[in-house]
PDB file of C-alpha atoms in Angstrom:
ATOM      1  CA  MET D 112      21.580  24.137 -49.647  1.00 51.00           C
ATOM      2  CA  SER D 113      19.713  22.245 -46.916  1.00 57.00           C
ATOM      3  CA  ARG D 114      18.621  18.663 -47.408  1.00 62.00           C
ATOM      4  CA  ALA D 115      15.109  17.529 -46.579  1.00 65.00           C
ATOM      5  CA  LYS D 116      14.890  15.500 -43.386  1.00 71.00           C
ATOM      6  CA  PHE D 117      14.276  11.778 -43.768  1.00 75.00           C
ATOM      7  CA  VAL D 118      11.751  12.017 -40.919  1.00 80.00           C
ATOM      8  CA  ASP D 119       9.738  15.198 -40.403  1.00 83.00           C
ATOM      9  CA  SER D 120       9.411  16.721 -36.930  1.00 86.00           C
ATOM     10  CA  ARG D 121       5.810  15.621 -36.356  1.00 86.00           C
ATOM     11  CA  THR D 122       6.572  11.985 -37.246  1.00 89.00           C
ATOM     12  CA  GLU D 123       9.709  12.138 -35.111  1.00 89.00           C
ATOM     13  CA  GLU D 124       7.677  13.216 -32.066  1.00 90.00           C
ATOM     14  CA  LEU D 125       5.150  10.407 -32.553  1.00 90.00           C
ATOM     15  CA  ILE D 126       7.930   7.821 -32.919  1.00 91.00           C
ATOM     16  CA  SER D 127       9.456   9.135 -29.690  1.00 91.00           C
ATOM     17  CA  LYS D 128       6.159   8.577 -27.864  1.00 87.00           C
ATOM     18  CA  LEU D 129       6.003   4.969 -29.068  1.00 89.00           C
ATOM     19  CA  THR D 130       9.614   4.277 -28.109  1.00 90.00           C
ATOM     20  CA  GLN D 131       9.123   5.745 -24.629  1.00 85.00           C
ATOM     21  CA  ASP D 132       6.185   3.431 -23.988  1.00 83.00           C
ATOM     22  CA  GLU D 133       8.111   0.436 -25.316  1.00 85.00           C
ATOM     23  CA  THR D 134      11.298   1.128 -23.365  1.00 80.00           C
ATOM     24  CA  GLY D 135       9.516   0.853 -20.033  1.00 72.00           C
ATOM     25  CA  LYS D 136       7.451  -2.220 -20.905  1.00 76.00           C
ATOM     26  CA  ARG D 137       9.456  -4.175 -23.457  1.00 75.00           C
ATOM     27  CA  GLN D 138       8.264  -7.463 -21.960  1.00 75.00           C
ATOM     28  CA  TYR D 139       4.746  -6.616 -23.188  1.00 79.00           C
ATOM     29  CA  TYR D 140       5.492  -4.869 -26.485  1.00 81.00           C
ATOM     30  CA  ARG D 141       8.398  -6.983 -27.802  1.00 87.00           C
ATOM     31  CA  PRO D 142       9.218  -9.847 -25.417  1.00 88.00           C
ATOM     32  CA  VAL D 143      11.525 -11.537 -27.952  1.00 90.00           C
ATOM     33  CA  TYR D 144      14.168  -8.909 -27.179  1.00 91.00           C
ATOM     34  CA  SER D 145      14.367 -10.233 -23.619  1.00 89.00           C
ATOM     35  CA  LEU D 146      15.773 -13.515 -24.951  1.00 90.00           C
ATOM     36  CA  HIS D 147      19.281 -12.416 -23.936  1.00 92.00           C
ATOM     37  CA  LYS D 148      20.758  -9.207 -22.566  1.00 91.00           C
ATOM     38  CA  TRP D 149      22.248  -6.886 -25.169  1.00 92.00           C
ATOM     39  CA  TRP D 150      23.535  -3.509 -24.054  1.00 89.00           C
ATOM     40  CA  ALA D 151      22.180  -0.309 -25.655  1.00 87.00           C
ATOM     41  CA  ARG D 152      19.479  -2.141 -27.597  1.00 90.00           C
ATOM     42  CA  ARG D 153      17.409   0.378 -29.523  1.00 91.00           C
ATOM     43  CA  PRO D 154      13.587   0.253 -29.385  1.00 92.00           C
ATOM     44  CA  GLY D 155      11.863  -1.879 -32.003  1.00 93.00           C
ATOM     45  CA  ALA D 156       9.364   0.896 -32.742  1.00 93.00           C
ATOM     46  CA  LEU D 157      12.219   3.092 -33.961  1.00 94.00           C
ATOM     47  CA  PHE D 158      13.493   0.556 -36.502  1.00 94.00           C
ATOM     48  CA  ARG D 159      10.018  -0.463 -37.658  1.00 95.00           C
ATOM     49  CA  SER D 160       9.383   3.200 -38.424  1.00 94.00           C
ATOM     50  CA  ILE D 161      12.687   3.589 -40.290  1.00 94.00           C
ATOM     51  CA  VAL D 162      12.114   0.467 -42.401  1.00 95.00           C
ATOM     52  CA  LEU D 163       8.560   1.470 -43.332  1.00 95.00           C
ATOM     53  CA  LEU D 164       9.591   5.016 -44.214  1.00 93.00           C
ATOM     54  CA  ALA D 165      12.543   3.756 -46.266  1.00 92.00           C
ATOM     55  CA  SER D 166      10.251   1.435 -48.229  1.00 91.00           C
ATOM     56  CA  ASP D 167       7.750   4.213 -48.988  1.00 89.00           C
ATOM     57  CA  PRO D 168       9.078   7.705 -48.147  1.00 85.00           C
ATOM     58  CA  GLU D 169       5.946   9.398 -49.460  1.00 79.00           C
ATOM     59  CA  SER D 170       3.548   7.543 -47.168  1.00 82.00           C
ATOM     60  CA  GLU D 171       2.170   9.060 -43.976  1.00 88.00           C
ATOM     61  CA  LEU D 172       3.215   6.749 -41.171  1.00 90.00           C
ATOM     62  CA  PHE D 173       0.871   8.084 -38.494  1.00 91.00           C
ATOM     63  CA  THR D 174      -2.558   9.635 -38.260  1.00 89.00           C
ATOM     64  CA  THR D 175      -3.885  11.101 -35.040  1.00 87.00           C
ATOM     65  CA  ALA D 176      -7.246  10.657 -33.378  1.00 86.00           C
ATOM     66  CA  ALA D 177      -9.459  13.547 -32.293  1.00 84.00           C
ATOM     67  CA  ASN D 178      -7.886  13.573 -28.819  1.00 82.00           C
ATOM     68  CA  GLY D 179      -4.370  13.906 -30.258  1.00 79.00           C
ATOM     69  CA  THR D 180      -3.247  10.328 -29.649  1.00 84.00           C
ATOM     70  CA  ILE D 181      -1.877   8.043 -32.362  1.00 89.00           C
ATOM     71  CA  SER D 182      -4.739   6.390 -34.230  1.00 90.00           C
ATOM     72  CA  SER D 183      -4.823   2.583 -34.324  1.00 89.00           C
ATOM     73  CA  GLN D 184      -5.675   2.935 -38.015  1.00 91.00           C
ATOM     74  CA  SER D 185      -2.255   4.453 -38.743  1.00 93.00           C
ATOM     75  CA  ASN D 186      -0.184   2.883 -41.504  1.00 92.00           C
ATOM     76  CA  TYR D 187       2.423   2.003 -38.872  1.00 93.00           C
ATOM     77  CA  PHE D 188       0.101  -0.578 -37.271  1.00 93.00           C
ATOM     78  CA  GLN D 189      -1.091  -2.224 -40.491  1.00 93.00           C
ATOM     79  CA  ASP D 190       0.176  -5.462 -42.066  1.00 94.00           C
ATOM     80  CA  HIS D 191       3.000  -4.971 -44.562  1.00 94.00           C
ATOM     81  CA  ASP D 192       4.670  -7.218 -47.116  1.00 95.00           C
ATOM     82  CA  LEU D 193       8.111  -5.958 -48.130  1.00 96.00           C
ATOM     83  CA  LYS D 194       9.137  -9.219 -49.798  1.00 94.00           C
ATOM     84  CA  ASP D 195      11.043  -7.363 -52.529  1.00 94.00           C
ATOM     85  CA  MET D 196      13.248  -5.518 -50.043  1.00 95.00           C
ATOM     86  CA  VAL D 197      16.584  -6.807 -48.684  1.00 97.00           C
ATOM     87  CA  ILE D 198      17.967  -5.313 -45.463  1.00 96.00           C
ATOM     88  CA  LEU D 199      21.700  -5.677 -44.720  1.00 97.00           C
ATOM     89  CA  ASP D 200      23.050  -4.913 -41.252  1.00 97.00           C
ATOM     90  CA  PRO D 201      26.826  -5.572 -41.173  1.00 96.00           C
ATOM     91  CA  PHE D 202      27.023  -4.717 -37.454  1.00 96.00           C
ATOM     92  CA  MET D 203      23.801  -6.344 -36.290  1.00 97.00           C
ATOM     93  CA  GLY D 204      24.465  -6.406 -32.522  1.00 96.00           C
ATOM     94  CA  GLY D 205      21.242  -7.476 -30.824  1.00 96.00           C
ATOM     95  CA  GLY D 206      19.526  -7.773 -34.200  1.00 96.00           C
ATOM     96  CA  THR D 207      16.668  -5.362 -33.584  1.00 96.00           C
ATOM     97  CA  ILE D 208      16.658  -3.917 -37.101  1.00 96.00           C
ATOM     98  CA  LEU D 209      16.742  -7.410 -38.646  1.00 98.00           C
ATOM     99  CA  ALA D 210      13.869  -8.615 -36.473  1.00 97.00           C
ATOM    100  CA  GLU D 211      11.738  -5.560 -37.260  1.00 97.00           C
ATOM    101  CA  ALA D 212      12.447  -5.820 -40.998  1.00 97.00           C
ATOM    102  CA  ASN D 213      11.618  -9.518 -40.887  1.00 97.00           C
ATOM    103  CA  ARG D 214       8.292  -8.713 -39.230  1.00 95.00           C
ATOM    104  CA  VAL D 215       7.209  -6.656 -42.217  1.00 96.00           C
ATOM    105  CA  GLY D 216       8.253  -9.332 -44.709  1.00 96.00           C
ATOM    106  CA  ALA D 217      11.672  -8.104 -45.829  1.00 97.00           C
ATOM    107  CA  LYS D 218      14.593 -10.440 -46.492  1.00 97.00           C
ATOM    108  CA  VAL D 219      17.345  -9.803 -43.949  1.00 97.00           C
ATOM    109  CA  ILE D 220      21.112 -10.354 -43.885  1.00 98.00           C
ATOM    110  CA  GLY D 221      23.231  -9.633 -40.832  1.00 98.00           C
ATOM    111  CA  CYS D 222      26.692 -10.288 -39.462  1.00 96.00           C
ATOM    112  CA  ASP D 223      28.774  -9.433 -36.430  1.00 97.00           C
ATOM    113  CA  LEU D 224      32.137 -10.415 -34.960  1.00 96.00           C
ATOM    114  CA  ASN D 225      30.593 -11.031 -31.549  1.00 97.00           C
ATOM    115  CA  PRO D 226      29.490 -14.694 -31.162  1.00 97.00           C
ATOM    116  CA  VAL D 227      26.862 -13.672 -28.600  1.00 97.00           C
ATOM    117  CA  SER D 228      25.326 -11.377 -31.203  1.00 97.00           C
ATOM    118  CA  PHE D 229      25.245 -14.257 -33.684  1.00 97.00           C
ATOM    119  CA  TRP D 230      23.497 -16.535 -31.177  1.00 97.00           C
ATOM    120  CA  ILE D 231      20.913 -13.907 -30.169  1.00 97.00           C
ATOM    121  CA  VAL D 232      19.926 -13.045 -33.736  1.00 97.00           C
ATOM    122  CA  ARG D 233      19.869 -16.668 -34.877  1.00 97.00           C
ATOM    123  CA  GLU D 234      17.552 -17.650 -32.027  1.00 96.00           C
ATOM    124  CA  THR D 235      15.390 -14.539 -32.452  1.00 95.00           C
ATOM    125  CA  LEU D 236      14.721 -15.297 -36.121  1.00 96.00           C
ATOM    126  CA  ARG D 237      14.642 -19.103 -35.893  1.00 94.00           C
ATOM    127  CA  PRO D 238      11.303 -20.652 -37.004  1.00 91.00           C
ATOM    128  CA  ILE D 239       9.684 -22.476 -34.097  1.00 90.00           C
ATOM    129  CA  ASP D 240       6.828 -24.900 -33.553  1.00 95.00           C
ATOM    130  CA  LEU D 241       4.387 -22.814 -31.502  1.00 93.00           C
ATOM    131  CA  GLU D 242       2.393 -25.820 -30.281  1.00 96.00           C
ATOM    132  CA  LYS D 243       5.532 -27.562 -29.060  1.00 96.00           C
ATOM    133  CA  LEU D 244       6.726 -24.351 -27.404  1.00 93.00           C
ATOM    134  CA  ALA D 245       3.379 -23.919 -25.637  1.00 96.00           C
ATOM    135  CA  GLY D 246       3.626 -27.501 -24.379  1.00 97.00           C
ATOM    136  CA  TYR D 247       7.075 -26.879 -22.911  1.00 96.00           C
ATOM    137  CA  PHE D 248       5.810 -23.701 -21.282  1.00 94.00           C
ATOM    138  CA  ARG D 249       2.843 -25.464 -19.654  1.00 95.00           C
ATOM    139  CA  GLN D 250       5.182 -28.146 -18.344  1.00 95.00           C
ATOM    140  CA  LEU D 251       7.496 -25.548 -16.804  1.00 95.00           C
ATOM    141  CA  GLU D 252       4.543 -23.595 -15.434  1.00 93.00           C
ATOM    142  CA  LYS D 253       3.260 -26.618 -13.523  1.00 92.00           C
ATOM    143  CA  THR D 254       6.657 -27.576 -12.108  1.00 91.00           C
ATOM    144  CA  ALA D 255       9.290 -24.880 -11.677  1.00 94.00           C
ATOM    145  CA  GLY D 256       6.753 -22.106 -12.253  1.00 91.00           C
ATOM    146  CA  GLU D 257       4.681 -22.955  -9.193  1.00 88.00           C
ATOM    147  CA  ASN D 258       7.764 -23.171  -7.000  1.00 90.00           C
ATOM    148  CA  ILE D 259       9.163 -19.865  -8.248  1.00 91.00           C
ATOM    149  CA  ARG D 260       5.864 -17.961  -7.969  1.00 88.00           C
ATOM    150  CA  SER D 261       5.425 -19.107  -4.381  1.00 90.00           C
ATOM    151  CA  LEU D 262       8.571 -17.143  -3.504  1.00 90.00           C
ATOM    152  CA  TYR D 263       7.288 -13.925  -5.065  1.00 90.00           C
ATOM    153  CA  ARG D 264       3.865 -13.411  -3.563  1.00 90.00           C
ATOM    154  CA  THR D 265       2.538 -10.319  -1.841  1.00 91.00           C
ATOM    155  CA  GLN D 266      -0.762  -9.001  -0.537  1.00 88.00           C
ATOM    156  CA  CYS D 267      -2.780  -6.269  -2.217  1.00 85.00           C
ATOM    157  CA  VAL D 268      -3.058  -3.282   0.120  1.00 80.00           C
ATOM    158  CA  HIS D 269      -6.609  -2.602  -1.098  1.00 81.00           C
ATOM    159  CA  CYS D 270      -8.459  -5.929  -1.295  1.00 88.00           C
ATOM    160  CA  LYS D 271      -5.965  -7.997   0.787  1.00 87.00           C
ATOM    161  CA  SER D 272      -5.899 -10.793  -1.802  1.00 90.00           C
ATOM    162  CA  GLU D 273      -2.645 -12.488  -2.824  1.00 89.00           C
ATOM    163  CA  SER D 274      -0.884 -11.288  -5.965  1.00 89.00           C
ATOM    164  CA  ASP D 275       2.289 -12.048  -7.915  1.00 89.00           C
ATOM    165  CA  SER D 276       4.983  -9.455  -7.219  1.00 91.00           C
ATOM    166  CA  LEU D 277       6.801  -7.848 -10.159  1.00 87.00           C
ATOM    167  CA  TYR D 278       9.568  -5.741  -8.624  1.00 89.00           C
ATOM    168  CA  ALA D 279      11.078  -5.275  -5.177  1.00 93.00           C
ATOM    169  CA  PHE D 280      12.604  -1.917  -4.233  1.00 95.00           C
ATOM    170  CA  TRP D 281      15.477  -2.118  -1.771  1.00 97.00           C
ATOM    171  CA  VAL D 282      17.448   0.644  -0.064  1.00 98.00           C
ATOM    172  CA  ARG D 283      20.954  -0.044   1.196  1.00 98.00           C
ATOM    173  CA  TYR D 284      22.225   1.458   4.412  1.00 98.00           C
ATOM    174  CA  VAL D 285      25.303   1.797   6.636  1.00 98.00           C
ATOM    175  CA  THR D 286      25.978   3.056  10.155  1.00 98.00           C
ATOM    176  CA  CYS D 287      27.171   6.648  10.384  1.00 98.00           C
ATOM    177  CA  PRO D 288      30.793   6.599  11.644  1.00 97.00           C
ATOM    178  CA  HIS D 289      30.178   9.875  13.509  1.00 96.00           C
ATOM    179  CA  CYS D 290      26.920   9.327  15.435  1.00 97.00           C
ATOM    180  CA  GLY D 291      26.225   5.595  15.096  1.00 96.00           C
ATOM    181  CA  GLU D 292      22.772   5.976  13.515  1.00 97.00           C
ATOM    182  CA  ASN D 293      21.711   4.102  10.387  1.00 98.00           C
ATOM    183  CA  VAL D 294      21.995   6.111   7.168  1.00 98.00           C
ATOM    184  CA  TYR D 295      19.841   4.918   4.261  1.00 98.00           C
ATOM    185  CA  LEU D 296      21.512   5.554   0.915  1.00 98.00           C
ATOM    186  CA  PHE D 297      19.366   6.830  -1.941  1.00 98.00           C
ATOM    187  CA  LYS D 298      19.640   9.541  -4.584  1.00 97.00           C
ATOM    188  CA  ARG D 299      15.917  10.258  -4.477  1.00 96.00           C
ATOM    189  CA  THR D 300      12.749   8.806  -2.963  1.00 97.00           C
ATOM    190  CA  LEU D 301      10.967   8.715  -6.325  1.00 95.00           C
ATOM    191  CA  LEU D 302      10.077   5.106  -7.233  1.00 94.00           C
ATOM    192  CA  ASN D 303       8.328   5.862 -10.520  1.00 90.00           C
ATOM    193  CA  LYS D 304       7.046   8.849 -12.481  1.00 87.00           C
ATOM    194  CA  GLY D 305       3.449   7.692 -12.772  1.00 85.00           C
ATOM    195  CA  THR D 306       1.723   5.093 -14.904  1.00 82.00           C
ATOM    196  CA  SER D 307       2.285   7.147 -18.072  1.00 79.00           C
ATOM    197  CA  ARG D 308       5.966   7.596 -18.934  1.00 71.00           C
ATOM    198  CA  THR D 309       5.180  10.246 -21.541  1.00 72.00           C
ATOM    199  CA  GLN D 310       3.455  12.566 -19.048  1.00 82.00           C
ATOM    200  CA  PRO D 311       4.905  14.355 -15.998  1.00 86.00           C
ATOM    201  CA  PRO D 312       3.610  13.502 -12.508  1.00 90.00           C
ATOM    202  CA  SER D 313       0.242  15.127 -11.829  1.00 90.00           C
ATOM    203  CA  ARG D 314      -2.988  14.464  -9.943  1.00 89.00           C
ATOM    204  CA  THR D 315      -4.163  12.314 -12.840  1.00 90.00           C
ATOM    205  CA  ASN D 316      -0.747  10.660 -13.194  1.00 90.00           C
ATOM    206  CA  PRO D 317       0.623  10.476  -9.617  1.00 93.00           C
ATOM    207  CA  ALA D 318       4.164   9.270  -9.002  1.00 93.00           C
ATOM    208  CA  ALA D 319       5.015   6.783  -6.249  1.00 94.00           C
ATOM    209  CA  VAL D 320       7.464   7.949  -3.580  1.00 96.00           C
ATOM    210  CA  PHE D 321       8.550   6.674  -0.189  1.00 97.00           C
ATOM    211  CA  CYS D 322       8.967   8.796   2.918  1.00 97.00           C
ATOM    212  CA  PRO D 323      12.661   9.099   3.888  1.00 96.00           C
ATOM    213  CA  HIS D 324      11.673   9.236   7.568  1.00 95.00           C
ATOM    214  CA  CYS D 325       9.183   6.373   8.062  1.00 96.00           C
ATOM    215  CA  PHE D 326       9.359   4.687   4.597  1.00 97.00           C
ATOM    216  CA  ALA D 327       5.592   4.844   4.081  1.00 95.00           C
ATOM    217  CA  LEU D 328       4.496   4.946   0.432  1.00 95.00           C
ATOM    218  CA  ASN D 329       2.885   8.137  -0.831  1.00 95.00           C
ATOM    219  CA  GLU D 330       1.622   9.701  -4.035  1.00 94.00           C
ATOM    220  CA  TRP D 331       3.366  12.772  -5.435  1.00 94.00           C
ATOM    221  CA  TYR D 332       1.871  15.135  -7.979  1.00 93.00           C
ATOM    222  CA  GLY D 333       5.121  16.750  -9.093  1.00 90.00           C
ATOM    223  CA  GLU D 334       4.357  20.320  -8.056  1.00 81.00           C
ATOM    224  CA  GLU D 335       5.588  20.872  -4.506  1.00 88.00           C
ATOM    225  CA  ASP D 336       7.212  18.864  -1.748  1.00 93.00           C
ATOM    226  CA  SER D 337       5.427  15.677  -0.748  1.00 94.00           C
ATOM    227  CA  SER D 338       3.763  15.416   2.650  1.00 93.00           C
ATOM    228  CA  CYS D 339       3.832  11.935   4.169  1.00 96.00           C
ATOM    229  CA  GLN D 340       0.335  10.696   4.954  1.00 93.00           C
ATOM    230  CA  SER D 341       1.726   8.548   7.765  1.00 94.00           C
ATOM    231  CA  CYS D 342       4.208  10.683   9.745  1.00 96.00           C
ATOM    232  CA  ARG D 343       3.239  14.115   8.285  1.00 94.00           C
ATOM    233  CA  CYS D 344       6.833  14.986   7.396  1.00 94.00           C
ATOM    234  CA  ASP D 345       7.429  17.121   4.303  1.00 95.00           C
ATOM    235  CA  PHE D 346      10.160  16.066   1.869  1.00 96.00           C
ATOM    236  CA  ASP D 347      11.400  16.644  -1.678  1.00 96.00           C
ATOM    237  CA  PRO D 348      11.181  13.353  -3.651  1.00 96.00           C
ATOM    238  CA  GLN D 349      14.012  14.536  -5.910  1.00 94.00           C
ATOM    239  CA  GLU D 350      16.496  14.793  -3.029  1.00 96.00           C
ATOM    240  CA  GLY D 351      18.386  12.013  -1.282  1.00 97.00           C
ATOM    241  CA  THR D 352      21.245  11.217   1.063  1.00 98.00           C
ATOM    242  CA  TYR D 353      23.764   9.777  -1.391  1.00 98.00           C
ATOM    243  CA  ASN D 354      25.469  11.002  -4.552  1.00 96.00           C
ATOM    244  CA  ARG D 355      28.685  10.153  -6.380  1.00 94.00           C
ATOM    245  CA  GLY D 356      30.245   8.040  -3.666  1.00 96.00           C
ATOM    246  CA  TYR D 357      29.458  10.322  -0.726  1.00 98.00           C
ATOM    247  CA  TYR D 358      26.545  10.453   1.697  1.00 98.00           C
ATOM    248  CA  THR D 359      25.079  12.804   4.297  1.00 98.00           C
ATOM    249  CA  CYS D 360      23.870  11.648   7.699  1.00 98.00           C
ATOM    250  CA  PRO D 361      20.364  13.070   8.350  1.00 96.00           C
ATOM    251  CA  HIS D 362      20.818  12.546  12.100  1.00 96.00           C
ATOM    252  CA  CYS D 363      24.036  14.419  12.915  1.00 96.00           C
ATOM    253  CA  GLY D 364      24.243  16.457   9.710  1.00 95.00           C
ATOM    254  CA  GLU D 365      27.735  15.275   8.785  1.00 96.00           C
ATOM    255  CA  ASN D 366      28.137  15.446   5.005  1.00 93.00           C
ATOM    256  CA  LYS D 367      30.604  14.326   2.372  1.00 95.00           C
ATOM    257  CA  ILE D 368      31.148  11.000   4.125  1.00 98.00           C
ATOM    258  CA  SER D 369      32.968   8.628   1.769  1.00 98.00           C
ATOM    259  CA  LEU D 370      31.106   5.362   1.257  1.00 98.00           C
ATOM    260  CA  ILE D 371      34.310   3.628   0.147  1.00 97.00           C
ATOM    261  CA  GLU D 372      36.082   4.670   3.357  1.00 97.00           C
ATOM    262  CA  THR D 373      33.089   3.506   5.393  1.00 98.00           C
ATOM    263  CA  LEU D 374      33.269   0.067   3.773  1.00 98.00           C
ATOM    264  CA  GLN D 375      37.056  -0.061   4.070  1.00 97.00           C
ATOM    265  CA  ALA D 376      36.627   0.513   7.807  1.00 96.00           C
ATOM    266  CA  GLY D 377      34.859  -2.845   8.018  1.00 96.00           C
ATOM    267  CA  GLN D 378      31.194  -2.084   7.456  1.00 97.00           C
ATOM    268  CA  LYS D 379      29.004  -4.023   5.050  1.00 96.00           C
ATOM    269  CA  LEU D 380      26.076  -2.694   3.074  1.00 97.00           C
ATOM    270  CA  ARG D 381      22.773  -3.847   4.542  1.00 98.00           C
ATOM    271  CA  GLU D 382      19.394  -3.712   2.816  1.00 97.00           C
ATOM    272  CA  LYS D 383      15.860  -2.650   3.668  1.00 97.00           C
ATOM    273  CA  LEU D 384      12.815  -3.535   1.560  1.00 96.00           C
ATOM    274  CA  VAL D 385      10.768  -0.373   1.001  1.00 95.00           C
ATOM    275  CA  ALA D 386       8.201  -1.329  -1.659  1.00 94.00           C
ATOM    276  CA  ILE D 387       6.867  -4.143  -3.839  1.00 93.00           C
ATOM    277  CA  GLU D 388       5.220  -3.549  -7.209  1.00 89.00           C
ATOM    278  CA  TYR D 389       2.540  -6.057  -8.209  1.00 87.00           C
TER     279      TYR D 389
END
């Protein structure tokens, strides 16, 4: 006898789409989980879905719009009041399930042997004075904030105006012990898979890659090799020079060079900035 699934396949697919979006941009969707690092933290969208389905298994969590996307009118996005429900998590870890249950009005109880876990969850759920918090933030923004932002500025390649940088992409390199040329170490030249994480690279969702020869940035549509718009070299964005502790020199062709042995011989890893996201 087979048991009915707690979550049907259609709902499971829609939850997966939400969690994929959240995983890449947690600072926008659920910034509270950036309070302190906790390894293997599960997406909040997953636990919100589980709690809502557990409270009302017969309800339809998602409805879809005409274009197939999740409708903003779905039950998932509505206000909920589960004040009669108590959620116990005896191994609360980063506290994601407690925070999500608390958001929909449930009473929550959690415990963990790890004192860091206790601190994270306590601070995540602690009531705060929002006006006082905003005042502290404005104070920091005018003092330390200005100084920090001045160190992370870049120029837009399109309009040439200044912008705050978000991420810097660095490539490490060593000197080939056989021919003396610099060897840049990377597993692939793919910097991202497009603006939409749920869709493969395409002409409407181009991925960002860098040329392994001249380091110019290019768009890649995921079908064939990329052709650098600067030096006209063709390359596969999924291929690189380094993997599992060994690298290949693109100049002399020597392969299976041990990075550990290279460093033990006295070399130090150097770095080259290849891209800035803003």
